[in-house]
CSV table of C-alpha atoms and ligand atoms in Angstrom, one decimal:
chain,number,residue,atom,x,y,z
A,207,UNK,CA,13.2,20.7,-19.1
A,208,UNK,CA,12.9,18.1,-21.9
A,209,UNK,CA,9.4,17.1,-20.9
A,210,UNK,CA,8.0,20.6,-21.2
A,211,UNK,CA,9.6,21.3,-24.5
A,212,UNK,CA,8.5,18.2,-26.4
A,213,UNK,CA,5.7,18.8,-29.0
A,214,UNK,CA,4.0,15.6,-28.1
A,215,UNK,CA,4.1,13.0,-25.3
A,216,UNK,CA,3.1,9.5,-26.0
A,217,UNK,CA,2.5,7.1,-23.1
A,218,UNK,CA,3.0,3.4,-23.6
A,219,UNK,CA,2.9,0.5,-21.1
A,220,UNK,CA,6.1,-0.1,-19.2
A,221,UNK,CA,5.6,-3.8,-18.9
A,222,UNK,CA,3.1,-6.6,-19.5
A,223,UNK,CA,1.5,-8.0,-22.6
A,224,UNK,CA,1.0,-4.6,-24.3
A,225,UNK,CA,4.5,-3.2,-24.0
A,226,UNK,CA,6.4,-4.9,-26.8
A,227,UNK,CA,3.7,-4.5,-29.4
A,228,UNK,CA,3.1,-0.8,-28.5
A,229,UNK,CA,6.8,0.1,-28.9
A,230,UNK,CA,7.0,-1.9,-32.1
A,231,UNK,CA,4.0,0.0,-33.5
A,232,UNK,CA,5.5,3.4,-32.7
A,233,UNK,CA,8.8,2.3,-34.4
A,234,UNK,CA,6.9,1.1,-37.4
A,235,UNK,CA,5.1,4.4,-37.6
A,236,UNK,CA,8.5,6.0,-38.3
A,237,UNK,CA,9.3,7.3,-34.9
A,238,UNK,CA,13.0,6.9,-34.1
A,239,UNK,CA,13.8,6.5,-30.4
A,240,UNK,CA,15.9,4.3,-28.1
A,241,UNK,CA,14.9,3.2,-24.6
A,242,UNK,CA,18.0,2.5,-22.6
A,243,UNK,CA,18.4,0.6,-19.4
A,244,UNK,CA,16.0,1.7,-16.6
A,245,UNK,CA,15.1,5.1,-18.2
A,246,UNK,CA,11.4,5.5,-18.5
A,247,UNK,CA,11.3,7.9,-21.4
A,248,UNK,CA,13.0,8.5,-24.7
A,249,UNK,CA,13.0,11.5,-27.1
A,250,UNK,CA,12.4,10.8,-30.8
A,251,UNK,CA,15.3,12.1,-33.0
A,252,UNK,CA,13.1,13.4,-35.8
A,253,UNK,CA,10.1,14.9,-34.2
A,254,UNK,CA,11.2,15.6,-30.7
A,255,UNK,CA,8.2,13.7,-29.4
A,256,UNK,CA,8.6,11.9,-26.1
A,257,UNK,CA,7.8,8.2,-25.6
A,258,UNK,CA,7.1,7.7,-21.9
A,259,UNK,CA,6.8,4.3,-20.2
A,260,UNK,CA,3.9,4.2,-17.6
A,261,UNK,CA,1.8,1.5,-16.0
A,262,UNK,CA,-1.0,0.6,-18.4
A,263,UNK,CA,-3.6,1.4,-15.7
A,264,UNK,CA,-2.3,4.9,-15.2
A,265,UNK,CA,-2.3,5.8,-18.9
A,266,UNK,CA,-6.1,6.6,-19.3
A,267,UNK,CA,-5.9,9.3,-16.5
A,268,UNK,CA,-2.6,10.8,-17.8
A,269,UNK,CA,-4.2,11.2,-21.2
A,270,UNK,CA,-7.5,12.5,-19.8
A,271,UNK,CA,-5.8,15.3,-17.9
A,272,UNK,CA,-3.5,16.1,-20.8
A,273,UNK,CA,-0.1,15.1,-19.2
A,274,UNK,CA,0.2,12.8,-22.2
A,275,UNK,CA,-1.2,13.7,-25.6
A,276,UNK,CA,-1.5,10.1,-26.9
A,277,UNK,CA,-1.5,6.8,-25.1
A,278,UNK,CA,-1.6,3.1,-25.8
A,279,UNK,CA,-3.5,1.0,-23.3
A,280,UNK,CA,-6.2,-1.6,-22.9
A,281,UNK,CA,-9.8,-0.7,-23.7
A,282,UNK,CA,-10.7,-2.5,-20.5
A,283,UNK,CA,-8.6,0.0,-18.5
A,284,UNK,CA,-10.1,3.0,-20.3
A,285,UNK,CA,-13.6,1.8,-19.3
A,286,UNK,CA,-12.6,0.9,-15.7
A,287,UNK,CA,-11.0,4.4,-15.2
A,288,UNK,CA,-14.0,6.0,-16.9
A,289,UNK,CA,-11.5,8.2,-18.6
A,290,UNK,CA,-12.8,11.1,-20.7
A,291,UNK,CA,-10.4,10.6,-23.7
A,292,UNK,CA,-10.7,10.5,-27.5
A,293,UNK,CA,-10.5,6.9,-28.9
A,294,UNK,CA,-8.4,7.3,-32.0
A,295,UNK,CA,-7.8,3.8,-33.1
A,296,UNK,CA,-8.4,0.2,-32.2
A,297,UNK,CA,-5.0,-1.5,-32.6
A,298,UNK,CA,-5.9,-5.1,-33.2
A,299,UNK,CA,-3.6,-6.6,-30.5
A,300,UNK,CA,-4.0,-7.3,-26.8
A,301,UNK,CA,-7.3,-8.9,-27.5
A,302,UNK,CA,-8.9,-10.4,-24.4
A,303,UNK,CA,-12.1,-10.5,-22.5
A,304,UNK,CA,-13.1,-9.4,-19.1
A,305,UNK,CA,-14.8,-12.4,-17.5
A,306,UNK,CA,-16.3,-13.6,-14.2
A,307,UNK,CA,-14.8,-16.9,-13.1
A,308,UNK,CA,-15.4,-19.3,-10.3
A,309,UNK,CA,-14.0,-22.6,-9.1
A,310,UNK,CA,-15.3,-25.6,-11.0
A,311,UNK,CA,-16.6,-27.2,-7.8
A,312,UNK,CA,-18.0,-24.1,-6.2
A,313,UNK,CA,-21.6,-24.5,-7.3
A,314,UNK,CA,-21.3,-21.1,-8.9
A,315,UNK,CA,-22.3,-22.0,-12.5
A,316,UNK,CA,-23.8,-18.8,-13.8
A,317,UNK,CA,-24.4,-15.1,-12.9
A,318,UNK,CA,-27.5,-16.0,-10.9
A,319,UNK,CA,-25.3,-17.8,-8.4
A,320,UNK,CA,-23.3,-14.7,-7.5
A,321,UNK,CA,-25.9,-13.2,-5.0
A,322,UNK,CA,-24.2,-12.4,-1.7
A,323,UNK,CA,-20.7,-13.5,-3.0
A,324,UNK,CA,-17.4,-11.8,-2.7
A,325,UNK,CA,-15.7,-11.1,-6.0
A,326,UNK,CA,-11.9,-10.2,-6.2
A,327,UNK,CA,-10.7,-8.0,-9.0
A,328,UNK,CA,-8.6,-5.1,-10.2
A,329,UNK,CA,-11.7,-3.9,-12.1
A,330,UNK,CA,-13.9,-2.8,-9.1
A,331,UNK,CA,-15.9,-0.2,-11.0
A,332,UNK,CA,-16.8,-2.6,-13.9
A,333,UNK,CA,-17.6,-5.4,-11.4
A,334,UNK,CA,-20.0,-3.2,-9.4
A,335,UNK,CA,-21.6,-2.0,-12.6
A,336,UNK,CA,-21.9,-5.6,-13.9
A,337,UNK,CA,-23.6,-6.7,-10.6
A,338,UNK,CA,-26.0,-3.7,-10.9
A,339,UNK,CA,-26.8,-4.4,-14.5
A,340,UNK,CA,-27.5,-8.1,-13.7
A,341,UNK,CA,-29.7,-7.2,-10.8
A,342,UNK,CA,-27.5,-9.2,-8.4
A,343,UNK,CA,-27.9,-8.7,-4.6
A,344,UNK,CA,-25.3,-8.3,-1.9
A,345,UNK,CA,-22.3,-8.8,-4.2
A,346,UNK,CA,-19.1,-7.4,-2.7
A,347,UNK,CA,-16.3,-6.3,-5.0
A,348,UNK,CA,-12.9,-6.5,-3.3
A,349,UNK,CA,-9.9,-4.8,-4.9
A,350,UNK,CA,-6.9,-7.1,-5.5
A,351,UNK,CA,-4.0,-5.7,-7.5
A,352,UNK,CA,-2.8,-9.0,-9.2
A,353,UNK,CA,-2.5,-12.8,-8.9
A,354,UNK,CA,-6.2,-12.7,-8.4
A,355,UNK,CA,-6.7,-16.3,-9.6
A,356,UNK,CA,-5.0,-17.7,-6.5
A,357,UNK,CA,-7.3,-15.9,-4.2
A,358,UNK,CA,-10.2,-18.3,-4.9
A,359,UNK,CA,-8.4,-21.5,-3.9
A,360,UNK,CA,-6.9,-19.5,-1.0
A,361,UNK,CA,-10.4,-18.7,0.2
A,362,UNK,CA,-10.2,-15.0,0.2
A,363,UNK,CA,-13.0,-14.6,-2.5
A,364,UNK,CA,-15.8,-16.7,-4.0
A,365,UNK,CA,-15.2,-15.6,-7.6
A,366,UNK,CA,-13.0,-13.2,-9.7
A,367,UNK,CA,-13.4,-10.7,-12.5
A,368,UNK,CA,-10.3,-10.7,-14.6
A,369,UNK,CA,-8.7,-10.6,-18.0
A,370,UNK,CA,-8.8,-13.9,-19.9
A,371,UNK,CA,-6.7,-14.3,-22.9
A,372,UNK,CA,-5.9,-18.0,-23.5
A,373,UNK,CA,-7.7,-19.3,-20.4
A,374,UNK,CA,-4.5,-21.0,-19.2
A,375,UNK,CA,-4.2,-19.2,-15.8
A,376,UNK,CA,-7.8,-20.0,-15.0
A,377,UNK,CA,-7.3,-23.7,-15.9
A,378,UNK,CA,-4.2,-23.9,-13.7
A,379,UNK,CA,-6.4,-22.8,-10.7
A,380,UNK,CA,-9.4,-25.0,-11.5
A,381,UNK,CA,-11.4,-22.0,-12.4
A,382,UNK,CA,-13.8,-21.5,-15.3
A,383,UNK,CA,-15.6,-18.6,-16.9
A,384,UNK,CA,-19.2,-18.3,-15.9
A,385,UNK,CA,-19.9,-15.0,-17.7
A,386,UNK,CA,-18.2,-12.5,-20.0
A,387,UNK,CA,-18.5,-8.8,-19.2
A,388,UNK,CA,-16.8,-7.3,-22.2
A,389,UNK,CA,-14.3,-7.8,-25.0
A,390,UNK,CA,-11.2,-5.7,-25.1
A,391,UNK,CA,-8.2,-4.8,-27.2
A,392,UNK,CA,-5.4,-2.2,-27.2
A,393,UNK,CA,-6.5,1.3,-28.1
A,394,UNK,CA,-4.7,4.5,-29.2
A,395,UNK,CA,-6.3,7.1,-27.0
A,396,UNK,CA,-5.7,10.9,-27.1
A,397,UNK,CA,-6.2,14.0,-25.0
A,398,UNK,CA,-8.9,16.5,-26.1
A,399,UNK,CA,-6.4,19.4,-26.4
A,400,UNK,CA,-3.0,17.9,-27.5
A,401,UNK,CA,0.1,20.0,-27.6
A,402,UNK,CA,0.7,19.7,-31.3
A,403,UNK,CA,-2.5,18.6,-33.1
A,404,UNK,CA,-0.8,18.6,-36.5
A,405,UNK,CA,2.0,16.3,-35.4
A,406,UNK,CA,-0.6,14.2,-33.5
A,407,UNK,CA,-2.8,13.8,-36.6
A,408,UNK,CA,0.3,12.9,-38.8
A,409,UNK,CA,1.3,10.2,-36.3
A,410,UNK,CA,-2.3,8.8,-36.0
A,411,UNK,CA,-2.4,8.5,-39.8
A,412,UNK,CA,0.9,6.7,-40.0
A,413,UNK,CA,-0.2,4.2,-37.3
A,414,UNK,CA,-3.5,3.7,-39.0
A,415,UNK,CA,-1.6,2.9,-42.2
A,416,UNK,CA,0.5,0.1,-40.7
B,271,PRP,C1,-3.5,-11.3,-17.0
B,271,PRP,C2,-4.7,-11.6,-16.2
B,271,PRP,C3,-4.5,-13.1,-16.0
B,271,PRP,C4,-3.8,-13.6,-17.2
B,271,PRP,C5,-4.7,-14.2,-18.2
B,271,PRP,O1,-2.4,-11.0,-16.2
B,271,PRP,O2,-4.7,-10.9,-15.0
B,271,PRP,O3,-3.8,-13.4,-14.8
B,271,PRP,O4,-3.2,-12.4,-17.8
B,271,PRP,O5,-4.1,-14.7,-19.3
B,271,PRP,P1,-4.4,-16.1,-19.9
B,271,PRP,O6,-5.9,-16.3,-20.0
B,271,PRP,O7,-3.7,-16.2,-21.2
B,271,PRP,O8,-3.8,-17.1,-18.9
B,271,PRP,P2,-1.1,-10.3,-16.8
B,271,PRP,O9,-0.1,-11.3,-17.2
B,271,PRP,O10,-1.5,-9.3,-17.9
B,271,PRP,O11,-0.5,-9.6,-15.6
B,271,PRP,P3,-1.2,-8.6,-14.6
B,271,PRP,O12,-1.5,-9.4,-13.4
B,271,PRP,O13,-0.1,-7.6,-14.3
B,271,PRP,O14,-2.4,-8.0,-15.2
């Protein structure tokens, strides 16, 4: 089977803000592949490496367990998944911050107002760690898979922890940042024992040179 024979498997996001830039980066590095239609992988003509499209949030784990040798995903997701991977390169795109936001009229003006509040987020681990680090009491982190901004006006949660890039989504929902947890950007991550370390190192050098 093609997957088992490939010397290297490279996982890239299958949608969202990181997809286009990730694929372009691999093409610029000299890899020659074509992603057709609904197919979620492509084999590179020159090296035989496989480019595999996956959800960005699954990539840290796939790389950690070695099912992918390299992966491009957000640094925020690597931290959230607590993935034990090698960070090869910071890629300089997908820059954003993970922030706590609340409604402008909520009376939640800073981290000190979050005691006893319900926070909706995809980043449950990082939210819990943030609450602990800040010494907050009785904060409940509720997992929401997306469209988290609308959950505040809807009344499901008091605040959110989410990615902020331009701030436009927050503004549309009368939310504002009350604290920043971390800054993030796209990373090239790698497995500790890749299939073909020589090919992997060559590829990393090429990407680093772009
Ligand atoms: C992210 C994030 C916010 C939005 C922020 O969602 O969850 O909703 O982008 O960007 P802004 O500050 O420029 O408005 P994304 O579009 O990546 O989709 P997702 O819900 O699948 O994460």
